[in-house]
Coordinates of C-alpha atoms in Angstrom, one line a residue:
Chain A
X1 CA 12.3 -13.8 53.8
X2 CA 13.6 -16.1 50.6
X3 CA 16.2 -14.3 48.6
X4 CA 17.7 -17.4 46.8
X5 CA 20.7 -15.1 45.8
X6 CA 22.9 -14.7 49.2
X7 CA 25.9 -16.8 49.7
X8 CA 28.4 -16.5 52.4
X9 CA 31.8 -17.7 51.8
X10 CA 32.4 -18.6 55.5
X11 CA 34.2 -20.8 58.0
X12 CA 32.7 -22.3 61.1
X13 CA 35.6 -21.3 63.6
X14 CA 35.7 -17.8 62.3
X15 CA 33.8 -15.4 64.7
X16 CA 34.2 -12.9 62.0
X17 CA 32.0 -14.8 60.1
X18 CA 29.5 -15.8 62.8
X19 CA 28.6 -12.1 63.1
X20 CA 27.2 -12.2 59.2
X21 CA 25.7 -15.5 59.5
X22 CA 24.1 -14.2 63.0
X23 CA 22.9 -11.0 61.0
X24 CA 21.4 -13.1 58.1
X25 CA 19.4 -15.1 60.8
X26 CA 18.1 -12.1 62.6
X27 CA 16.8 -10.5 59.4
X28 CA 15.4 -14.0 58.2
X29 CA 17.2 -14.0 54.8
X30 CA 18.2 -17.6 53.3
X31 CA 21.4 -17.9 52.3
X32 CA 23.9 -20.7 51.0
X33 CA 26.7 -21.4 53.3
X34 CA 30.3 -22.2 51.7
X35 CA 32.7 -23.8 54.2
X36 CA 36.3 -22.3 53.4
X37 CA 38.8 -24.6 55.3
X38 CA 41.1 -22.1 57.2
X39 CA 43.9 -24.8 57.6
X40 CA 44.3 -25.2 53.6
X41 CA 45.4 -23.2 50.8
X42 CA 42.6 -20.1 50.1
X43 CA 40.2 -21.1 47.7
X44 CA 39.7 -19.4 44.1
X45 CA 36.6 -18.0 45.4
X46 CA 38.1 -16.3 48.0
X47 CA 40.9 -15.2 46.2
X48 CA 38.7 -13.6 43.4
X49 CA 35.8 -12.4 45.8
X50 CA 38.2 -10.7 48.4
X51 CA 41.4 -9.9 46.7
X52 CA 42.6 -7.3 48.9
X53 CA 42.3 -8.9 51.9
X54 CA 41.9 -12.5 51.1
X55 CA 39.8 -13.1 54.3
X56 CA 36.7 -14.6 55.2
X57 CA 33.7 -13.8 55.7
X58 CA 32.6 -12.6 52.3
X59 CA 29.0 -12.1 51.5
X60 CA 28.2 -12.9 47.5
X61 CA 25.2 -11.2 46.9
X62 CA 24.0 -11.6 43.4
X63 CA 27.0 -10.3 41.6
X64 CA 28.1 -8.4 44.1
X65 CA 30.8 -9.3 47.0
X66 CA 31.1 -7.2 50.0
X67 CA 34.0 -7.9 52.5
X68 CA 34.8 -7.2 56.2
X69 CA 32.4 -8.5 59.1
X70 CA 31.1 -5.3 60.3
X71 CA 30.8 -3.6 56.9
X72 CA 28.9 -6.8 55.7
X73 CA 26.6 -6.7 59.0
X74 CA 26.0 -2.9 58.1
X75 CA 25.2 -3.5 54.7
X76 CA 22.6 -6.6 55.7
X77 CA 21.0 -4.0 58.1
X78 CA 20.4 -1.2 55.5
X79 CA 19.6 -3.5 52.8
X80 CA 16.9 -5.6 54.6
X81 CA 15.6 -2.7 56.5
X82 CA 12.1 -3.9 56.6
X83 CA 13.1 -6.5 59.7
X84 CA 14.1 -4.8 63.0
X85 CA 17.2 -3.2 62.9
X86 CA 20.4 -4.4 64.1
X87 CA 22.2 -0.9 64.9
X88 CA 20.1 1.6 66.9
X89 CA 18.1 4.5 65.4
X90 CA 19.8 7.2 67.5
X91 CA 22.8 8.8 66.1
X92 CA 24.6 9.0 69.3
X93 CA 23.5 5.5 70.1
X94 CA 24.9 4.4 66.9
X95 CA 28.3 5.8 67.4
X96 CA 28.4 4.4 70.8
X97 CA 27.6 0.9 69.3
X98 CA 29.9 1.4 66.5
X99 CA 33.0 2.1 68.9
X100 CA 32.2 -1.0 71.3
X101 CA 31.7 -3.1 68.1
X102 CA 35.7 -2.2 67.0
X103 CA 36.9 -2.7 70.3
X104 CA 38.7 -5.7 71.7
X105 CA 39.2 -8.2 69.3
X106 CA 43.2 -7.6 68.6
X107 CA 44.4 -8.1 72.1
X108 CA 42.2 -11.4 72.2
X109 CA 43.8 -12.8 69.3
X110 CA 47.2 -12.0 70.8
X111 CA 46.6 -13.9 73.7
X112 CA 46.9 -17.1 71.4
X113 CA 48.8 -15.9 68.6
X114 CA 51.1 -13.0 70.3
X115 CA 54.7 -13.6 69.0
X116 CA 56.4 -13.7 72.4
X117 CA 55.0 -14.9 75.8
X118 CA 55.5 -11.6 76.8
X119 CA 53.0 -10.3 74.4
X120 CA 50.6 -13.1 74.8
X121 CA 50.8 -11.9 78.9
X122 CA 50.6 -8.1 78.1
X123 CA 47.5 -9.1 76.0
X124 CA 46.0 -11.2 78.6
X125 CA 46.3 -8.3 81.4
X126 CA 44.4 -6.0 78.3
X127 CA 41.6 -8.6 77.9
X128 CA 40.9 -8.7 81.7
X129 CA 40.8 -4.9 82.0
X130 CA 38.9 -4.7 78.5
X131 CA 36.3 -7.4 79.8
X132 CA 35.3 -5.0 83.1
X133 CA 35.2 -1.8 80.6
X134 CA 32.8 -4.4 78.5
X135 CA 30.9 -5.0 81.8
X136 CA 30.5 -1.0 82.0
X137 CA 29.5 -0.4 78.6
X138 CA 27.0 -3.5 78.8
X139 CA 25.1 -1.9 81.9
X140 CA 24.9 1.3 80.2
X141 CA 23.7 0.2 76.6
X142 CA 21.6 -2.6 77.6
X143 CA 19.3 -0.4 79.9
X144 CA 18.5 -3.3 82.4
X145 CA 17.9 -5.6 79.1
X146 CA 19.2 -8.8 77.8
X147 CA 21.2 -7.5 75.0
X148 CA 23.8 -4.6 74.2
X149 CA 20.8 -3.9 71.7
X150 CA 18.1 -4.1 74.6
X151 CA 15.4 -6.6 73.9
X152 CA 17.0 -7.9 70.5
X153 CA 20.5 -8.9 69.6
X154 CA 22.2 -5.5 68.4
X155 CA 25.3 -4.4 66.7
X156 CA 27.4 -4.9 69.7
X157 CA 26.2 -8.3 70.7
X158 CA 26.9 -9.7 67.1
X159 CA 30.4 -8.2 67.4
X160 CA 31.4 -9.0 71.0
X161 CA 29.0 -12.3 71.1
X162 CA 30.7 -13.7 68.3
X163 CA 34.2 -13.9 70.3
X164 CA 32.7 -15.8 73.2
X165 CA 33.5 -19.2 72.0
X166 CA 37.0 -18.3 71.3
X167 CA 36.8 -16.8 74.8
X168 CA 35.9 -20.0 76.2
X169 CA 38.9 -21.6 74.2
X170 CA 41.4 -19.1 75.8
X171 CA 39.9 -19.8 79.4
X172 CA 40.7 -23.5 78.6
X173 CA 44.2 -23.2 77.3
X174 CA 45.1 -20.5 79.9
X175 CA 42.8 -21.9 83.2
X176 CA 42.1 -18.2 83.5
X177 CA 38.6 -17.2 83.6
X178 CA 37.9 -14.2 81.7
X179 CA 34.3 -13.7 82.1
X180 CA 33.2 -14.1 85.8
X181 CA 30.5 -13.8 88.3
X182 CA 32.7 -12.1 90.3
X183 CA 34.0 -9.2 87.9
X184 CA 31.9 -9.2 85.1
X185 CA 28.5 -10.5 86.3
X186 CA 26.3 -9.3 83.7
X187 CA 28.5 -10.2 81.1
X188 CA 28.1 -14.0 82.3
X189 CA 24.2 -13.6 82.1
X190 CA 24.5 -11.9 78.9
X191 CA 26.6 -14.9 77.3
X192 CA 24.2 -17.4 78.1
X193 CA 21.3 -15.1 76.4
X194 CA 23.3 -14.7 73.5
X195 CA 24.7 -18.1 73.0
X196 CA 21.2 -19.7 73.6
X197 CA 19.4 -16.9 71.4
X198 CA 17.6 -18.6 68.3
X199 CA 19.8 -16.8 65.7
X200 CA 22.9 -17.9 67.5
X201 CA 22.7 -21.3 68.7
X202 CA 23.1 -23.3 65.5
X203 CA 26.2 -21.5 64.3
X204 CA 27.7 -21.0 67.9
X205 CA 30.8 -23.7 68.0
X206 CA 31.4 -26.2 70.1
X207 CA 34.3 -25.2 72.6
X208 CA 36.3 -28.7 72.4
X209 CA 36.4 -28.9 68.6
X210 CA 37.0 -24.8 68.5
X211 CA 39.8 -25.8 71.0
X212 CA 41.1 -28.7 68.7
X213 CA 41.1 -26.3 65.7
X214 CA 42.7 -23.8 67.8
X215 CA 45.5 -25.9 68.7
X216 CA 45.9 -26.9 64.7
X217 CA 45.6 -23.3 63.7
X218 CA 48.1 -22.0 66.2
X219 CA 50.7 -24.7 64.9
X220 CA 50.1 -23.5 61.0
X221 CA 50.9 -19.7 62.4
X222 CA 54.1 -20.8 64.0
X223 CA 55.1 -23.0 61.3
X224 CA 54.6 -20.0 58.7
X225 CA 56.4 -17.5 61.1
X226 CA 59.4 -19.9 61.7
X227 CA 59.3 -20.1 57.6
X228 CA 59.7 -16.1 57.3
X229 CA 62.6 -16.1 59.8
X230 CA 64.8 -19.0 58.1
X231 CA 64.1 -18.0 54.7
Chain B
X1 CA 24.0 26.5 60.8
X2 CA 25.5 27.3 64.1
X3 CA 25.1 25.0 66.9
X4 CA 27.2 26.6 69.4
X5 CA 27.7 23.1 71.2
X6 CA 30.4 21.7 69.5
X7 CA 33.8 21.1 69.9
X8 CA 36.6 19.2 68.2
X9 CA 39.3 18.4 70.7
X10 CA 42.2 18.1 67.8
X11 CA 45.7 18.5 66.8
X12 CA 46.4 20.0 63.4
X13 CA 49.0 17.4 62.2
X14 CA 46.4 14.7 62.8
X15 CA 44.9 13.2 59.7
X16 CA 42.1 11.6 61.4
X17 CA 41.3 14.9 62.8
X18 CA 41.1 16.5 59.4
X19 CA 38.7 14.2 58.6
X20 CA 36.3 15.3 61.5
X21 CA 36.8 18.8 60.7
X22 CA 36.3 18.5 57.1
X23 CA 33.0 16.7 57.6
X24 CA 32.2 19.5 60.0
X25 CA 32.8 22.2 57.3
X26 CA 30.9 20.2 54.6
X27 CA 27.7 20.2 56.9
X28 CA 28.3 23.8 57.8
X29 CA 28.3 23.1 61.7
X30 CA 30.1 25.8 63.6
X31 CA 32.6 24.3 66.2
X32 CA 35.2 25.4 68.2
X33 CA 39.0 23.8 67.9
X34 CA 40.7 22.7 70.9
X35 CA 44.4 21.8 70.0
X36 CA 46.0 19.2 71.8
X37 CA 49.9 19.2 71.4
X38 CA 51.0 15.6 70.3
X39 CA 54.2 15.9 71.1
X40 CA 53.4 16.8 75.2
X41 CA 51.5 14.7 77.5
X42 CA 48.3 14.1 77.3
X43 CA 45.6 16.5 78.3
X44 CA 43.2 15.8 81.2
X45 CA 40.3 16.8 78.8
X46 CA 42.1 14.0 76.3
X47 CA 41.9 11.4 79.2
X48 CA 38.4 12.3 80.4
X49 CA 36.9 12.1 76.5
X50 CA 38.6 9.5 75.3
X51 CA 39.7 7.2 78.1
X52 CA 40.0 3.8 76.2
X53 CA 41.9 5.2 73.5
X54 CA 43.3 8.4 74.9
X55 CA 43.3 9.8 70.9
X56 CA 42.5 12.7 69.1
X57 CA 40.0 13.3 67.3
X58 CA 37.2 13.5 69.7
X59 CA 33.9 15.4 69.1
X60 CA 32.3 17.2 72.1
X61 CA 29.0 17.6 71.3
X62 CA 27.0 19.0 74.2
X63 CA 27.7 16.5 77.1
X64 CA 28.4 13.5 74.7
X65 CA 32.0 12.4 73.8
X66 CA 31.9 10.8 70.4
X67 CA 35.7 9.0 69.6
X68 CA 37.3 7.2 66.5
X69 CA 37.3 9.3 63.4
X70 CA 34.9 7.5 61.0
X71 CA 32.7 6.9 63.9
X72 CA 32.6 10.9 64.2
X73 CA 32.1 11.1 60.4
X74 CA 29.3 8.8 60.5
X75 CA 27.8 10.5 63.5
X76 CA 28.2 13.8 61.8
X77 CA 26.3 12.6 58.7
X78 CA 23.4 11.1 60.6
X79 CA 22.7 14.0 62.7
X80 CA 23.1 17.1 60.3
X81 CA 21.3 15.1 58.0
X82 CA 19.6 17.6 56.0
X83 CA 22.9 18.8 54.4
X84 CA 24.3 16.7 51.6
X85 CA 25.2 12.9 52.6
X86 CA 28.6 12.2 53.1
X87 CA 27.9 8.5 52.5
X88 CA 25.9 7.2 49.4
X89 CA 22.6 6.2 50.0
X90 CA 22.8 3.0 48.4
X91 CA 23.5 -0.1 50.7
X92 CA 25.8 -1.4 48.4
X93 CA 27.9 2.0 47.6
X94 CA 28.0 2.2 51.2
X95 CA 29.9 -0.7 51.8
X96 CA 32.2 -0.3 49.1
X97 CA 32.7 3.3 50.4
X98 CA 33.6 2.0 54.2
X99 CA 35.8 -0.7 52.8
X100 CA 38.0 1.7 50.9
X101 CA 37.7 4.4 53.7
X102 CA 39.3 1.5 56.5
X103 CA 41.6 0.7 53.9
X104 CA 45.4 1.7 53.7
X105 CA 46.5 3.7 56.9
X106 CA 48.4 1.3 58.7
X107 CA 51.0 0.5 56.0
X108 CA 51.6 4.4 55.5
X109 CA 52.1 4.7 58.8
X110 CA 54.9 1.9 58.7
X111 CA 56.8 3.6 56.1
X112 CA 57.7 6.4 58.9
X113 CA 57.5 4.7 61.9
X114 CA 58.0 1.1 61.5
X115 CA 60.2 -0.8 63.9
X116 CA 63.0 -1.9 61.5
X117 CA 64.2 -0.4 58.3
X118 CA 63.3 -3.8 56.6
X119 CA 59.6 -3.5 58.0
X120 CA 59.3 0.5 56.3
X121 CA 60.8 -1.1 53.3
X122 CA 57.8 -3.8 53.4
X123 CA 55.6 -1.1 54.2
X124 CA 56.6 1.1 51.5
X125 CA 55.9 -1.7 48.7
X126 CA 52.4 -2.1 50.3
X127 CA 51.7 1.3 50.0
X128 CA 53.0 1.6 46.1
X129 CA 50.6 -1.3 45.6
X130 CA 47.7 -0.1 47.5
X131 CA 47.6 3.2 45.8
X132 CA 47.4 1.6 42.3
X133 CA 44.5 0.0 43.9
X134 CA 42.9 2.6 45.1
X135 CA 43.5 4.7 41.7
X136 CA 41.1 1.5 40.2
X137 CA 38.7 2.1 43.1
X138 CA 38.9 6.0 42.4
X139 CA 37.8 5.3 38.3
X140 CA 34.8 3.0 39.5
X141 CA 33.3 4.7 42.8
X142 CA 33.9 8.3 41.1
X143 CA 32.1 7.5 37.9
X144 CA 34.2 10.4 35.9
X145 CA 33.4 13.0 38.2
X146 CA 36.0 14.7 40.6
X147 CA 35.9 13.2 44.0
X148 CA 35.4 9.5 45.4
X149 CA 32.0 10.4 46.5
X150 CA 31.0 11.8 42.7
X151 CA 30.3 15.6 42.7
X152 CA 31.1 16.1 46.1
X153 CA 33.4 15.2 49.0
X154 CA 32.4 12.1 50.5
X155 CA 33.4 9.6 52.8
X156 CA 36.3 7.6 51.0
X157 CA 37.7 11.4 50.2
X158 CA 37.5 12.4 54.0
X159 CA 39.3 9.2 54.8
X160 CA 42.2 9.2 52.3
X161 CA 42.4 12.8 51.2
X162 CA 43.0 13.5 55.1
X163 CA 46.5 11.6 54.3
X164 CA 47.8 14.0 51.6
X165 CA 49.8 16.0 53.2
X166 CA 51.7 13.1 55.2
X167 CA 51.8 10.9 51.8
X168 CA 53.9 14.5 50.6
X169 CA 56.1 14.3 53.8
X170 CA 56.8 10.6 53.0
X171 CA 57.7 11.5 49.5
X172 CA 60.0 14.5 50.6
X173 CA 61.7 12.1 53.5
X174 CA 62.1 8.7 51.0
X175 CA 62.5 10.5 47.8
X176 CA 60.2 8.2 46.3
X177 CA 56.8 9.4 44.6
X178 CA 53.9 7.4 45.7
X179 CA 51.0 9.1 43.5
X180 CA 52.4 10.1 40.1
X181 CA 51.1 10.9 36.6
X182 CA 52.4 7.9 35.3
X183 CA 50.5 4.9 37.8
X184 CA 48.2 7.0 39.5
X185 CA 46.9 9.8 37.1
X186 CA 43.4 10.1 38.3
X187 CA 44.7 10.2 42.0
X188 CA 47.1 12.8 41.0
X189 CA 44.2 15.3 39.6
X190 CA 41.9 14.2 42.6
X191 CA 44.5 15.0 45.4
X192 CA 44.6 18.5 43.6
X193 CA 41.0 18.9 43.8
X194 CA 40.5 17.6 47.5
X195 CA 43.3 19.8 48.9
X196 CA 42.2 23.0 47.3
X197 CA 38.3 22.2 48.3
X198 CA 36.5 25.0 50.4
X199 CA 36.1 22.7 53.1
X200 CA 39.4 21.1 53.1
X201 CA 41.9 24.2 52.4
X202 CA 42.2 26.0 55.6
X203 CA 43.1 22.5 57.5
X204 CA 45.2 21.2 55.2
X205 CA 48.8 21.5 56.5
X206 CA 51.8 22.9 55.2
X207 CA 53.9 20.2 53.9
X208 CA 57.2 21.8 55.1
X209 CA 55.8 22.2 58.6
X210 CA 54.2 18.9 58.9
X211 CA 57.8 17.5 57.8
X212 CA 59.1 19.5 60.8
X213 CA 56.5 17.8 63.1
X214 CA 57.3 14.5 61.5
X215 CA 61.0 14.3 62.7
X216 CA 60.2 15.6 66.2
X217 CA 57.2 13.1 66.4
X218 CA 59.2 10.0 65.2
X219 CA 62.0 11.0 67.3
X220 CA 59.5 10.7 70.6
X221 CA 58.5 7.5 69.4
X222 CA 62.1 5.8 69.0
X223 CA 62.9 7.5 72.2
X224 CA 59.6 6.0 73.8
X225 CA 60.8 2.5 72.3
X226 CA 64.0 3.0 73.6
X227 CA 63.0 3.4 77.1
X228 CA 61.0 0.5 76.6
X229 CA 63.9 -2.0 75.5
X230 CA 66.1 -0.7 78.3
X231 CA 63.7 -0.6 81.3

């Protein structure tokens, strides 16, 4: 389905951007990808299209701007509704999907970017507890199928799956397994299915390249924090 | 419409609980209200029904638990779909509503509960900037009608309107007008329409009572923070 009028203002290392691009792939919507460099000053287009949060991703659809990854995914799901649904149809299943999609990220970010080592450790404990809960949620939501969404990649798959590459980076940096055959066997299998899915594999970042970006991004954050403290 | 099987685990001072109760009123759904005391230990029912976040509101519908206020509101909107919609029908209008509904609260909470006086001041500056942006959004979304949702109380009305009583408390404590004829004339009129609406007025808390609760709640938070620091 060619639309010709759809652009994603994104950045390859961003899990939030990945959600949007995978959603468009699932709906077979053609789009132009505009890369924002997260290590440089924000572009005029980003400031204009998301003046409030100034963050990628932004979906540019004709003269409309849609911001916030999960809001964009729902927009895509509702607009291109002839392709298979990303959200389930039952109201309670939808609520559960929304709940689990919103869960998880803040602690994961703090493992790498928390203000103190103590905070980073506390965040790691939260994440390790969280993945076990997500394993339970997977068993319930997937009903024995490959994805949270059943046979197809769904809303929770997009939300949680977009974090997998960063999880691998954290595992590399901290030398701690977040997903393991021992504690989260279903998620280990799911992670393989998700990252190799046709809609995902071309936008799933290489771990070494992402780890390299992660180091640079962390340095930028620390530099900015130091500047704020000394000002 | 009597359902007989719907309960809200809530607390009268919580803006998040108000969203859920008003949504049920808008859909004419009968429900039992179970009050959680936010100044005391969490109830067994709360820990069982929302084990992850342990927060009100929880909608108990038969044997199902739905958590997180905006997820509950969407659940209510999708389940009782014969009553007028809370979210608009157009995908882009829905995305805009979701965007504005998710905006705003963190800074408002920090005005009263921020860890330092400096943080509280920064939060106040954010809020004052935010209400002006919300005024602009109101003009665009309401299309000259009384509510963000047009003629009817909609999703952004629930999300932002539930904060009005706390805004009044903050105005009282800080002696600073957050909404004013001068800077946010549309929101001043909207606030009156919202708080006196038939679906809202019975659950809109009295400012003095809420201010009294706010003082006690703040003391509890400070006590807990002090205990963490000295442990």
